[in-house]
Coordinates of C-alpha atoms and ligand atoms in Angstrom, one line a residue:
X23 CA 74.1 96.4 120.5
X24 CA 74.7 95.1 116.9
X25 CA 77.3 94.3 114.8
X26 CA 77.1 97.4 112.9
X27 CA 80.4 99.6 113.7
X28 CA 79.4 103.0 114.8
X29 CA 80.8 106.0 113.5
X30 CA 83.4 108.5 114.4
X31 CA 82.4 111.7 115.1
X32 CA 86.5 113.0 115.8
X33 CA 88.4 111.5 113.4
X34 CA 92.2 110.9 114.3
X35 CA 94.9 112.1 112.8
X36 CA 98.6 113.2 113.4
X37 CA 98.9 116.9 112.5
X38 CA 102.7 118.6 111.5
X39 CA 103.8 120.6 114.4
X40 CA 107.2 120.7 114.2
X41 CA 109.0 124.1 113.7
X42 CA 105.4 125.7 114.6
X43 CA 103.8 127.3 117.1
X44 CA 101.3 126.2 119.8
X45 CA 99.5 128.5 121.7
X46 CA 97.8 127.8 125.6
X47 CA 95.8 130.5 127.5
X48 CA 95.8 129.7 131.5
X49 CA 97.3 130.0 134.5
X50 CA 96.3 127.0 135.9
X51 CA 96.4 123.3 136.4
X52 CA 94.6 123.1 133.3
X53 CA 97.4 125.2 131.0
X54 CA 99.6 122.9 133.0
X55 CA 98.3 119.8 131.9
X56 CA 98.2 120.8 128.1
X57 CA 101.8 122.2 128.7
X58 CA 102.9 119.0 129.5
X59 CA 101.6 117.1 126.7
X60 CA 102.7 119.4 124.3
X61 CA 105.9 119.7 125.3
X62 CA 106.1 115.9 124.4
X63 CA 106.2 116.9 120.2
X64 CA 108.8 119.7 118.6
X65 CA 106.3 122.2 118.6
X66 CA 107.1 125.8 119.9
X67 CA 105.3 126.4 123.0
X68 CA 104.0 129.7 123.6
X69 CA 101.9 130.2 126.8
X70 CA 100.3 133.5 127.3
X71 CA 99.9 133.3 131.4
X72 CA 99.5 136.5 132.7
X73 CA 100.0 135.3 136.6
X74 CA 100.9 131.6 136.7
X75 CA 99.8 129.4 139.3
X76 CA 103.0 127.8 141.5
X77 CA 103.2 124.2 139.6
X78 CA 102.7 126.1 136.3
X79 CA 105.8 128.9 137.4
X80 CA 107.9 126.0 138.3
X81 CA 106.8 124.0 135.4
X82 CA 107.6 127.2 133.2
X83 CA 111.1 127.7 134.7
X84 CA 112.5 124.3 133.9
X85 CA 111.2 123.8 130.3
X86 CA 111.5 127.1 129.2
X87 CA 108.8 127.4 126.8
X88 CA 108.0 130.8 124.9
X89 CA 106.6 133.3 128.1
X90 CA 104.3 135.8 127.7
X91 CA 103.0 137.2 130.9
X92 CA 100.8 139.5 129.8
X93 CA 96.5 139.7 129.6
X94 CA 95.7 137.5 126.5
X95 CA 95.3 139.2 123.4
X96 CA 94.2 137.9 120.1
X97 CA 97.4 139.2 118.4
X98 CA 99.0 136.3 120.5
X99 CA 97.7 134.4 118.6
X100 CA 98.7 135.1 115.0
X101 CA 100.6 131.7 113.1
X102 CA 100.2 129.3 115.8
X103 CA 99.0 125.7 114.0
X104 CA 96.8 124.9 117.6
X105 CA 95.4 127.3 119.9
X106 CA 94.2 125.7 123.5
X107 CA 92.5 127.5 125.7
X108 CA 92.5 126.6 129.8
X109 CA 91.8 129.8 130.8
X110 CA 89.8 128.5 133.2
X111 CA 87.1 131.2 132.2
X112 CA 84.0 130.6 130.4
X113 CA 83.5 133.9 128.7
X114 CA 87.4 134.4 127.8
X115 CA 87.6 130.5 126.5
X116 CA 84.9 131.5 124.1
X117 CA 86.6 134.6 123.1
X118 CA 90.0 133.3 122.8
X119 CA 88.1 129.9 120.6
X120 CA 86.0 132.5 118.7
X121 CA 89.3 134.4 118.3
X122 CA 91.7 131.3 116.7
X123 CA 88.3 130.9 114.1
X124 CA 88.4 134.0 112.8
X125 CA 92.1 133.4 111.5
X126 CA 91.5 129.9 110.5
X127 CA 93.3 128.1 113.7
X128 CA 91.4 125.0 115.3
X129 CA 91.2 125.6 119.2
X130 CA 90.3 123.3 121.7
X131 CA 88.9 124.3 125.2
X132 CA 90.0 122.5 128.1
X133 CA 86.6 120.5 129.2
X134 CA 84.2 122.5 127.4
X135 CA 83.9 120.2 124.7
X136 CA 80.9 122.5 122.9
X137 CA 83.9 124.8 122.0
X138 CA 86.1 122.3 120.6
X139 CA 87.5 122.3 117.0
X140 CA 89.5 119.1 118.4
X141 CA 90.5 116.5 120.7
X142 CA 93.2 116.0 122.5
X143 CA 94.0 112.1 123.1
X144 CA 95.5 110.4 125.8
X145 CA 99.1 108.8 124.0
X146 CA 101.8 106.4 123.9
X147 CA 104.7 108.0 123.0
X148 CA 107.5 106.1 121.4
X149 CA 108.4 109.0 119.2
X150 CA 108.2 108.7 116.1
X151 CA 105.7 105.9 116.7
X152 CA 102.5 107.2 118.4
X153 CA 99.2 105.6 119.7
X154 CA 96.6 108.2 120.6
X155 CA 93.5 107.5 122.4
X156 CA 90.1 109.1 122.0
X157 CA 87.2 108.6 123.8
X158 CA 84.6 111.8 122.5
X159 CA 84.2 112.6 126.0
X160 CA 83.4 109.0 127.4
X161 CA 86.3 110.7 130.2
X162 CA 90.0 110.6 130.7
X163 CA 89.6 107.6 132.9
X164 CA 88.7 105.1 130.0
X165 CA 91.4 106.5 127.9
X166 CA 94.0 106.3 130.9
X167 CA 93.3 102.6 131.5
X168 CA 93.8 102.0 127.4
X169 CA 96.8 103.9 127.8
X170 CA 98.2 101.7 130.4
X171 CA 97.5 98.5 128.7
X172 CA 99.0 100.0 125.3
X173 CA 102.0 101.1 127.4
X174 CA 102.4 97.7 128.2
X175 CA 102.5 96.1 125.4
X176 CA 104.5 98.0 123.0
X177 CA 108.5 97.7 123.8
X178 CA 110.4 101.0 124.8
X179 CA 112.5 100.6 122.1
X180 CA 110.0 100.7 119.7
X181 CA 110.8 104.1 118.8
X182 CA 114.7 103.5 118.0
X183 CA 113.6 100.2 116.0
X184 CA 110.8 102.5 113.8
X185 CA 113.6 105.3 113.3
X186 CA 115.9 102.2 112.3
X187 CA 113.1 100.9 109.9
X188 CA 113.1 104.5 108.3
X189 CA 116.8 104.4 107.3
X190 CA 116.2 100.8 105.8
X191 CA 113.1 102.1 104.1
X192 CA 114.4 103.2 100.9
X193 CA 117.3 100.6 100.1
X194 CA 114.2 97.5 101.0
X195 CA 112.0 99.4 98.1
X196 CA 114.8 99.4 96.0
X197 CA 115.9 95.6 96.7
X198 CA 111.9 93.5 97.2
X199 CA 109.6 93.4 95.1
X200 CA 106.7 95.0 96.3
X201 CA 104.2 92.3 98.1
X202 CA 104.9 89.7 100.5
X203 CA 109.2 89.5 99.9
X204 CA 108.8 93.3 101.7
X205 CA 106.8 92.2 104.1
X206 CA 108.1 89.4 105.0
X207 CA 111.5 91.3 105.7
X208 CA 109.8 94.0 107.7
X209 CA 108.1 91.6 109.8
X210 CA 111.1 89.7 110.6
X211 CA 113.0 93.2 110.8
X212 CA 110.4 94.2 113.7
X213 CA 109.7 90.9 115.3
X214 CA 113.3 89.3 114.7
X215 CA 117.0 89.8 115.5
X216 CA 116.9 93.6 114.6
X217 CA 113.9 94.3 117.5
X218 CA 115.8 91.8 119.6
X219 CA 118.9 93.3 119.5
X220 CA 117.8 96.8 120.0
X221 CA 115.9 95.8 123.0
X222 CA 118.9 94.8 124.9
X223 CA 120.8 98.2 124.0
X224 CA 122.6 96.6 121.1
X225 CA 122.7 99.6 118.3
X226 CA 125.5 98.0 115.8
X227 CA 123.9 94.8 115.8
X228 CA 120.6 95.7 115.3
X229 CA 121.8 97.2 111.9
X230 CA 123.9 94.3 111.1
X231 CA 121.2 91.9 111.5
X232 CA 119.2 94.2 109.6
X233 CA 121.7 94.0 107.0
X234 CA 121.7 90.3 107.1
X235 CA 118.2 90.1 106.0
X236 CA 118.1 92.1 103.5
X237 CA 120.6 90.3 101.8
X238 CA 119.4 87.2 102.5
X239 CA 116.0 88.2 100.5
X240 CA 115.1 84.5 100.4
X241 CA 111.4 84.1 98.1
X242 CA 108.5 84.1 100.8
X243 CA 106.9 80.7 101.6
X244 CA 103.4 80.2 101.9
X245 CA 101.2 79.6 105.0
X246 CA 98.1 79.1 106.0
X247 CA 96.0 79.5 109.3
X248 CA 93.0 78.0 109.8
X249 CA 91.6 79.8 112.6
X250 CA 88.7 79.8 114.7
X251 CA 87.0 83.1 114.8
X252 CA 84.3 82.3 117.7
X253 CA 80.3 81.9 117.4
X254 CA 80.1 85.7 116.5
X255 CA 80.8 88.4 119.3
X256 CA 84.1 89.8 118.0
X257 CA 85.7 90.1 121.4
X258 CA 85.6 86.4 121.6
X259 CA 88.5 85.7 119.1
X260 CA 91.7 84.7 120.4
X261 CA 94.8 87.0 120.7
X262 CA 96.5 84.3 118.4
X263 CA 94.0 84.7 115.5
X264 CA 93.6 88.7 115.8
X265 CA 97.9 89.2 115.3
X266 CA 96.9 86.1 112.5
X267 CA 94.7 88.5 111.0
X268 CA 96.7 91.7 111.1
X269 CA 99.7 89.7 108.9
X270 CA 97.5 88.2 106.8
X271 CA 97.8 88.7 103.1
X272 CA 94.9 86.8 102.0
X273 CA 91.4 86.2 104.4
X274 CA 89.1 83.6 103.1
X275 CA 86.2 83.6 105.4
X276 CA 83.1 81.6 105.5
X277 CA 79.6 83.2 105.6
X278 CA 78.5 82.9 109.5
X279 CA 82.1 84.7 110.3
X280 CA 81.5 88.1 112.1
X281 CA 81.8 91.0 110.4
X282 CA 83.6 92.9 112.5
X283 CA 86.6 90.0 112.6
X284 CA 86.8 90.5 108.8
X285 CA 87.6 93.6 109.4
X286 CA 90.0 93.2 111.8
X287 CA 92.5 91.7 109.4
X288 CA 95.5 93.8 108.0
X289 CA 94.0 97.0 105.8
X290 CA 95.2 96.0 103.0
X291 CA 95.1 92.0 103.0
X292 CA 92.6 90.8 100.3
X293 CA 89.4 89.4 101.6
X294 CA 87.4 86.1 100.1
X295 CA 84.4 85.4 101.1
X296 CA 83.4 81.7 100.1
X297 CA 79.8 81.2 101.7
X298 CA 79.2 77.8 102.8
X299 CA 75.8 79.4 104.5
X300 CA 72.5 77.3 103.7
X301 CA 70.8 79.1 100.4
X302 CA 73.5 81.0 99.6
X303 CA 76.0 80.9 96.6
X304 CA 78.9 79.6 97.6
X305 CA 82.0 78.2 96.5
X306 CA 82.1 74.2 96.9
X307 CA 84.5 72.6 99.4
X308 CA 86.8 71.0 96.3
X309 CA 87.4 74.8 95.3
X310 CA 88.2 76.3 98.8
X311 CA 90.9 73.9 98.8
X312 CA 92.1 74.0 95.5
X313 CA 91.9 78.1 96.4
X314 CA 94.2 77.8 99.7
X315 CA 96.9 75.3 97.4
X316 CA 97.1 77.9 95.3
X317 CA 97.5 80.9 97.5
X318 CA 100.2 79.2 99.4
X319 CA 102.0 78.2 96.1
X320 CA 101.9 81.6 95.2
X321 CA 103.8 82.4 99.0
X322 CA 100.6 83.8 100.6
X323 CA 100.1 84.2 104.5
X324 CA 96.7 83.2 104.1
X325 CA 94.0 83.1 107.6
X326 CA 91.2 80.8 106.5
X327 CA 88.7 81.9 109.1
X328 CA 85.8 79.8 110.1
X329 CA 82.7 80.4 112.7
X330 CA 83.6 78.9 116.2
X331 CA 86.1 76.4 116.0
X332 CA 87.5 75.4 113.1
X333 CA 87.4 71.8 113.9
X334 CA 84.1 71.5 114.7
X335 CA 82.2 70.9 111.7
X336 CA 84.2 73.1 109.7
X337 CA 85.3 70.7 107.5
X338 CA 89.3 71.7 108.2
X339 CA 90.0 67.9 107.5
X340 CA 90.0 68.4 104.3
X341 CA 91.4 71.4 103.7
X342 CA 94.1 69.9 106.3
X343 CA 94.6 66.9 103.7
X344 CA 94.7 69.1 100.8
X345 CA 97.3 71.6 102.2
X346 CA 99.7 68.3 103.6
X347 CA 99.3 67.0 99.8
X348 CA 100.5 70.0 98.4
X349 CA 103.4 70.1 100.9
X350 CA 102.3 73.7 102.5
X351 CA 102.7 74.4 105.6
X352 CA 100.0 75.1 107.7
X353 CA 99.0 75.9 111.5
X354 CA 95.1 75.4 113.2
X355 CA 94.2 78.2 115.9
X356 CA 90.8 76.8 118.2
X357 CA 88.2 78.9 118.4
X358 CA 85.1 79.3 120.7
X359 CA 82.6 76.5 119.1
X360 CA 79.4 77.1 119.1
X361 CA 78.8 75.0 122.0
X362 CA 80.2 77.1 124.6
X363 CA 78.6 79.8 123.3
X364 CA 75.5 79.1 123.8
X365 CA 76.2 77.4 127.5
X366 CA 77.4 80.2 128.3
X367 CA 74.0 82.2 127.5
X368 CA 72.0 79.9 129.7
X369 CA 74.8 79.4 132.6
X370 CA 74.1 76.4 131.8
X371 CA 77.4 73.2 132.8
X372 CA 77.9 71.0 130.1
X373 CA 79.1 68.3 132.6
X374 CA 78.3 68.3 135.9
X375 CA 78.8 66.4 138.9
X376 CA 76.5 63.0 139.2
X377 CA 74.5 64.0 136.8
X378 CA 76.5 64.5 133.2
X379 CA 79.9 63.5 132.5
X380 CA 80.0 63.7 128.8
X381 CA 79.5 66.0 126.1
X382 CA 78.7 65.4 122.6
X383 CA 79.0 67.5 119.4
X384 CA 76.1 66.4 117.2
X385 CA 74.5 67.5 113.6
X386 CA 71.5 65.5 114.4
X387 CA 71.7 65.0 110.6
X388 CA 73.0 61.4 110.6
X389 CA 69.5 60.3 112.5
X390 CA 67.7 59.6 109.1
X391 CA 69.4 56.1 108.9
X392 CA 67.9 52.2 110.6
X393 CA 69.9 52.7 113.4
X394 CA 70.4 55.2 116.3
X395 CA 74.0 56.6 115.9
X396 CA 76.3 56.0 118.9
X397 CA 75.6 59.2 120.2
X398 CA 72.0 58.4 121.0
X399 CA 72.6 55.8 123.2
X400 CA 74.9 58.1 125.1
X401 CA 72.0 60.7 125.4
X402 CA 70.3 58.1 126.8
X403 CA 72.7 57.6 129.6
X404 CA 73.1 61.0 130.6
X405 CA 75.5 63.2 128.1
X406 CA 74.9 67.0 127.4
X407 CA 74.1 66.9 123.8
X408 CA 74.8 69.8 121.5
X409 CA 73.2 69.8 117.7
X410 CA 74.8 71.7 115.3
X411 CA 72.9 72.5 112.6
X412 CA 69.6 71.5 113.9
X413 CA 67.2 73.3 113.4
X414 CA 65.9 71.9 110.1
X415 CA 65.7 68.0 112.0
X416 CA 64.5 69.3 115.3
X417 CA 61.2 66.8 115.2
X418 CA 63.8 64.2 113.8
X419 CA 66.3 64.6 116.9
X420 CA 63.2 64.5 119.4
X421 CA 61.2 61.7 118.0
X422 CA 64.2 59.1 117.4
X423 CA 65.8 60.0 121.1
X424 CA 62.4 59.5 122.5
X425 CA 61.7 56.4 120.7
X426 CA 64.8 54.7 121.6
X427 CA 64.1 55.2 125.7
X428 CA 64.8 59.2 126.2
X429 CA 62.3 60.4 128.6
X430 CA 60.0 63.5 126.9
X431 CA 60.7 65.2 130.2
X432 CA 64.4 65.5 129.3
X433 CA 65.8 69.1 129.4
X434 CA 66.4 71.2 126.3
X435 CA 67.9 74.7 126.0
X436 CA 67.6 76.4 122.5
X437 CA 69.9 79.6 121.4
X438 CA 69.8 81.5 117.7
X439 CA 72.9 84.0 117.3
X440 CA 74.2 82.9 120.5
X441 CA 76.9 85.6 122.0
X442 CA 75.6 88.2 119.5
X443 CA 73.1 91.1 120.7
X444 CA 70.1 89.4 118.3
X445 CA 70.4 86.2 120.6
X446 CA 67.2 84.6 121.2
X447 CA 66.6 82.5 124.0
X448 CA 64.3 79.1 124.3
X449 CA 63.3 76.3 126.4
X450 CA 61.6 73.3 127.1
X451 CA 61.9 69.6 127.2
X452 CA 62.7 67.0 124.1
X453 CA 58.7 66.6 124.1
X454 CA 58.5 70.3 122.6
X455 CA 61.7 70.6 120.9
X456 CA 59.4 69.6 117.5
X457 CA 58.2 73.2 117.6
X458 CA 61.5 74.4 116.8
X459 CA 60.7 73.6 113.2
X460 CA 57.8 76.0 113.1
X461 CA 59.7 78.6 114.2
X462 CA 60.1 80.4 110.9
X463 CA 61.4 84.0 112.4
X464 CA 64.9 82.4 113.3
X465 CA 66.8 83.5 110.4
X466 CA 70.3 83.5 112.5
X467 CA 72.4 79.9 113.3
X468 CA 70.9 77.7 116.2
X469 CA 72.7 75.9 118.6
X470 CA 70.1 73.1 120.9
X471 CA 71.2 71.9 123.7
X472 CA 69.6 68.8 125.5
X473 CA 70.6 66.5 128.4
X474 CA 69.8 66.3 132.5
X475 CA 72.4 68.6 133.1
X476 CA 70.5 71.5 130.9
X477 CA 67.6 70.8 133.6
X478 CA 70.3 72.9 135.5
X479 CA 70.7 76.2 133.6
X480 CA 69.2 79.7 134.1
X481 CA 65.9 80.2 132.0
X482 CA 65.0 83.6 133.5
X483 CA 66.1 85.3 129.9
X484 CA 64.6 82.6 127.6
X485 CA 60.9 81.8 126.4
X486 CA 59.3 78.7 126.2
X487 CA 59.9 76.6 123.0
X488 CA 55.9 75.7 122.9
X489 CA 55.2 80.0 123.4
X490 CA 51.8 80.9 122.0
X491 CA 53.1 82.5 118.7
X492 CA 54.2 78.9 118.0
X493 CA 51.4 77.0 118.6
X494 CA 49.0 79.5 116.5
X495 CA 51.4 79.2 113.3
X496 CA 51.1 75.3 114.3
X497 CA 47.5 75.5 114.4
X498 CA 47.4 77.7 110.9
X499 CA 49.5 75.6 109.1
X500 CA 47.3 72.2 111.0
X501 CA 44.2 74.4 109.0
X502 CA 45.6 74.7 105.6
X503 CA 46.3 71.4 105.2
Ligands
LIG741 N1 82.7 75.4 113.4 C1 81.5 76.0 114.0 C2 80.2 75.2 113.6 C3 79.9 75.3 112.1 S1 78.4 74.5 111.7 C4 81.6 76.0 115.5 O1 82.5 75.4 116.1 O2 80.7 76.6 116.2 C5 77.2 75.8 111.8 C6 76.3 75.6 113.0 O3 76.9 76.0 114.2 C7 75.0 76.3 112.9 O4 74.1 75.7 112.1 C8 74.6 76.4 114.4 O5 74.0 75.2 114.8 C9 75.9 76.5 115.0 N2 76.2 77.9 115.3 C10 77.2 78.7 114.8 N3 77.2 79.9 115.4 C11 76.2 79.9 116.2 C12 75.7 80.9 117.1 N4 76.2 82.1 117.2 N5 74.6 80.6 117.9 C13 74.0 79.4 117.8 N6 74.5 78.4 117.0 C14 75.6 78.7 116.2

């Protein structure tokens, strides 16, 4: 896997059928099946059925579609926008495909995708709002269990609340300014008393509190989000910061955030990146706040995305502080820290009965000084210990814990680009966690973690920190010198 997004080889979109014709071939359970998906638009259905099968007849005889019980014939076919054929036939599919080509129609043939001009999804229908579901032949299956999860989430009276929207569409241009005033009315006319009031059967209301807010046309305040977007797998954002993300007006995202969660924010939303990644240019932390002041002065839904948690050495205090000074008002969404992230690649419990019963978030950066920070003595005494930021001060970490009474036996667990398909996987004990240091080929963010309970994880996908290609760029660089 990687984080690339692969590319579409159907591309979606929602073709004008209304007033036209659409043409099936079959007698079948396959004509059948198409029958009854088309008959969900305006099209005109035509189906050329010579002898129909019983559920097709009966099917037939209670929608009244166009008839035409004769032997197909290409003439049928002349001026329909979509020509399907479910013959059921190999030969005559190809004819009848070959046939719709020849006077520039796109046919599809029912599961002999090789003969296919297009796909037919799987859909939600709250007409005229529509979700289709394509699969490119991973099977009707997959896109049925989408479909039901879809279903579920989107209201039934979706569709009366978009056909609403469209007769507001026109006076809200006139009335807000183009930005976040019209969205801002939108989104409270779908998620507000206009969607509420429709969804309890309430017509006349709904366009009286419609009405109510377009008057009101009060001058959008700003917000902003500070949201967690997880250690780096997409899928491992929250449902609170992905709707974040699609009302978003503004992203500002640091570097080690995903991708593919940049791109899940609203189309159209501006995107910021503002680095913060070790070498990198990068905007410094008095900017970034000055930045999110001013975007929420100017009325900005803003998401200020940061890798894991946003709490976690993300440096949100102060962004936080800035925000509370400026009087805007702002929200924080957790995210998956780093942490988890990578116990979760080595099974590994962070506490665990009798043997750890504390966890500590560490940079490992504040060893330099006299004394052994805090958090030392409580590796000593048992705690899972995760460094963030570690890599760098590995031989630091290990020499100062071991110093002050760790044993060199004690557990570690190492993880670069945990939760991502690049993740590598290490271990050893404190004693070897110097080699870390020489490990030049981890380019991606490392998470260690070390601690008796780490004794307990699953090593069978991990390689020893002290591996031979370690020890011979030791020993090289042991020669140059
Ligand atoms: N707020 C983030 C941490 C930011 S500090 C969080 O909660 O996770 C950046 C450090 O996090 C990196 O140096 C590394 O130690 C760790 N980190 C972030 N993503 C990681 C990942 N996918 N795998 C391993 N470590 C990661």
């Amino acid at each position: 896997m990687t984080t690339e997004q692969a590319k579409l080889n159907a591309f979606p979109v929602f073709m004008r059928v209304d007033g036209q014709s659409v043409v099936i071939v079959g007698n079948g359970e396959e004509a059948l099946a198409k029958a009854r998906l088309l008959s969900q638009s305006s099209a005109i259905l035509k189906i050329i059925a010579e002898k129909p099968e019983p559920a097709l007849w009966s099917w037939i005889a209670a929608n009244r579609p166009v008839h035409i019980a004769d032997a197909y014939d290409a003439a049928q076919l002349h001026g329909a926008a979509l020509v399907f054929a479910a013959s059921g036939n190999e030969a005559l599919d190809r004819r009848i495909v070959t046939d719709a080509r020849a006077i520039k129609i796109p046919a599809n043939a029912v599961d002999r995708p090789d003969l296919c001009d297009f796909f037919t999804p799987a859909i939600v229908n709250r007409a005229p709002v529509c979700v289709a579901i394509g699969t490119e032949g991973a099977g009707p299956v997959l896109s049925q269990m989408i479909r039901a999860r879809v279903d579920q989430m989107l209201s039934p009276t979706l569709g009366r609340l978009a056909s609403l929207a469209a007769d507001f569409r026109e006076r809200a241009e006139a009335l807000l300014p183009r930005g976040s005033a019209r969205r801002r009315f939108w989104r409270d006319f779908f998620e507000g008393e206009p969607a509420r009031a429709l969804e309890i059967g309430h017509a006349a209301e709904a366009e009286e509190a419609a009405n109510l807010l377009l008057a009101r046309r009060t001058a959008a305040e700003g917000h902003i989000a500070l949201v967690g977007a997880g250690p780096g797998a997409e899928d491992l954002l929250t449902l609170r910061a992905q709707r974040l993300l699609m009302q978003a007006d503004f992203i500002v995202y640091d570097a080690l955030v995903p991708e593919a969660v940049v791109a899940m924010g609203r189309r159209d939303a501006e995107r910021l990146p503002v680095g913060k990644r070790k070498g990198c240019h990068s905007k410094s932390q008095a900017e970034i706040n000055d930045l999110l002041v001013a975007l929420g002065q100017q009325g900005k839904r803003v998401v200020r995305l940061k890798s894991g948690d946003p709490l976690v050495f993300g440096r949100a205090g102060e962004e936080m502080q800035a925000l509370r000074d400026a009087n805007i008002s702002y929200e924080v969404v957790p995210g998956v820290t780093a942490a988890f992230a990578a116990a979760a690649e080595f099974e590994l419990p962070l506490t665990l009965r009798g043997v750890a019963s504390s966890l500590v978030f560490t940079t490992g950066h504040d060893l330099k000084g006299e004394t052994l920070p805090d958090w030392g003595r409580l590796a000593i005494s048992g705690a899972t210990v995760a460094v963030y930021m570690g890599r760098s001060v590995a031989a630091d970490v290990a020499g100062r814990l071991i110093e002050a009474g760790l044993s060199p036996d004690t557990a570690v667990a190492v993880v670069e680009n945990a939760s991502l398909g690049t993740r590598r996987l290490f271990h050893g004990t404190i004693a070897d966690l110097p080699a870390l240091e020489h490990r030049d080929e981890l380019s991606g963010p490392v998470m260690t973690l070390i601690g008796d309970a780490v004794a307990g994880a699953n090593f069978a996908n991990s390689e020893p920190l002290t591996s031979q290609r370690a020890l011979l760029a030791k020993t090289a660089q042991g020669a140059h010198a």
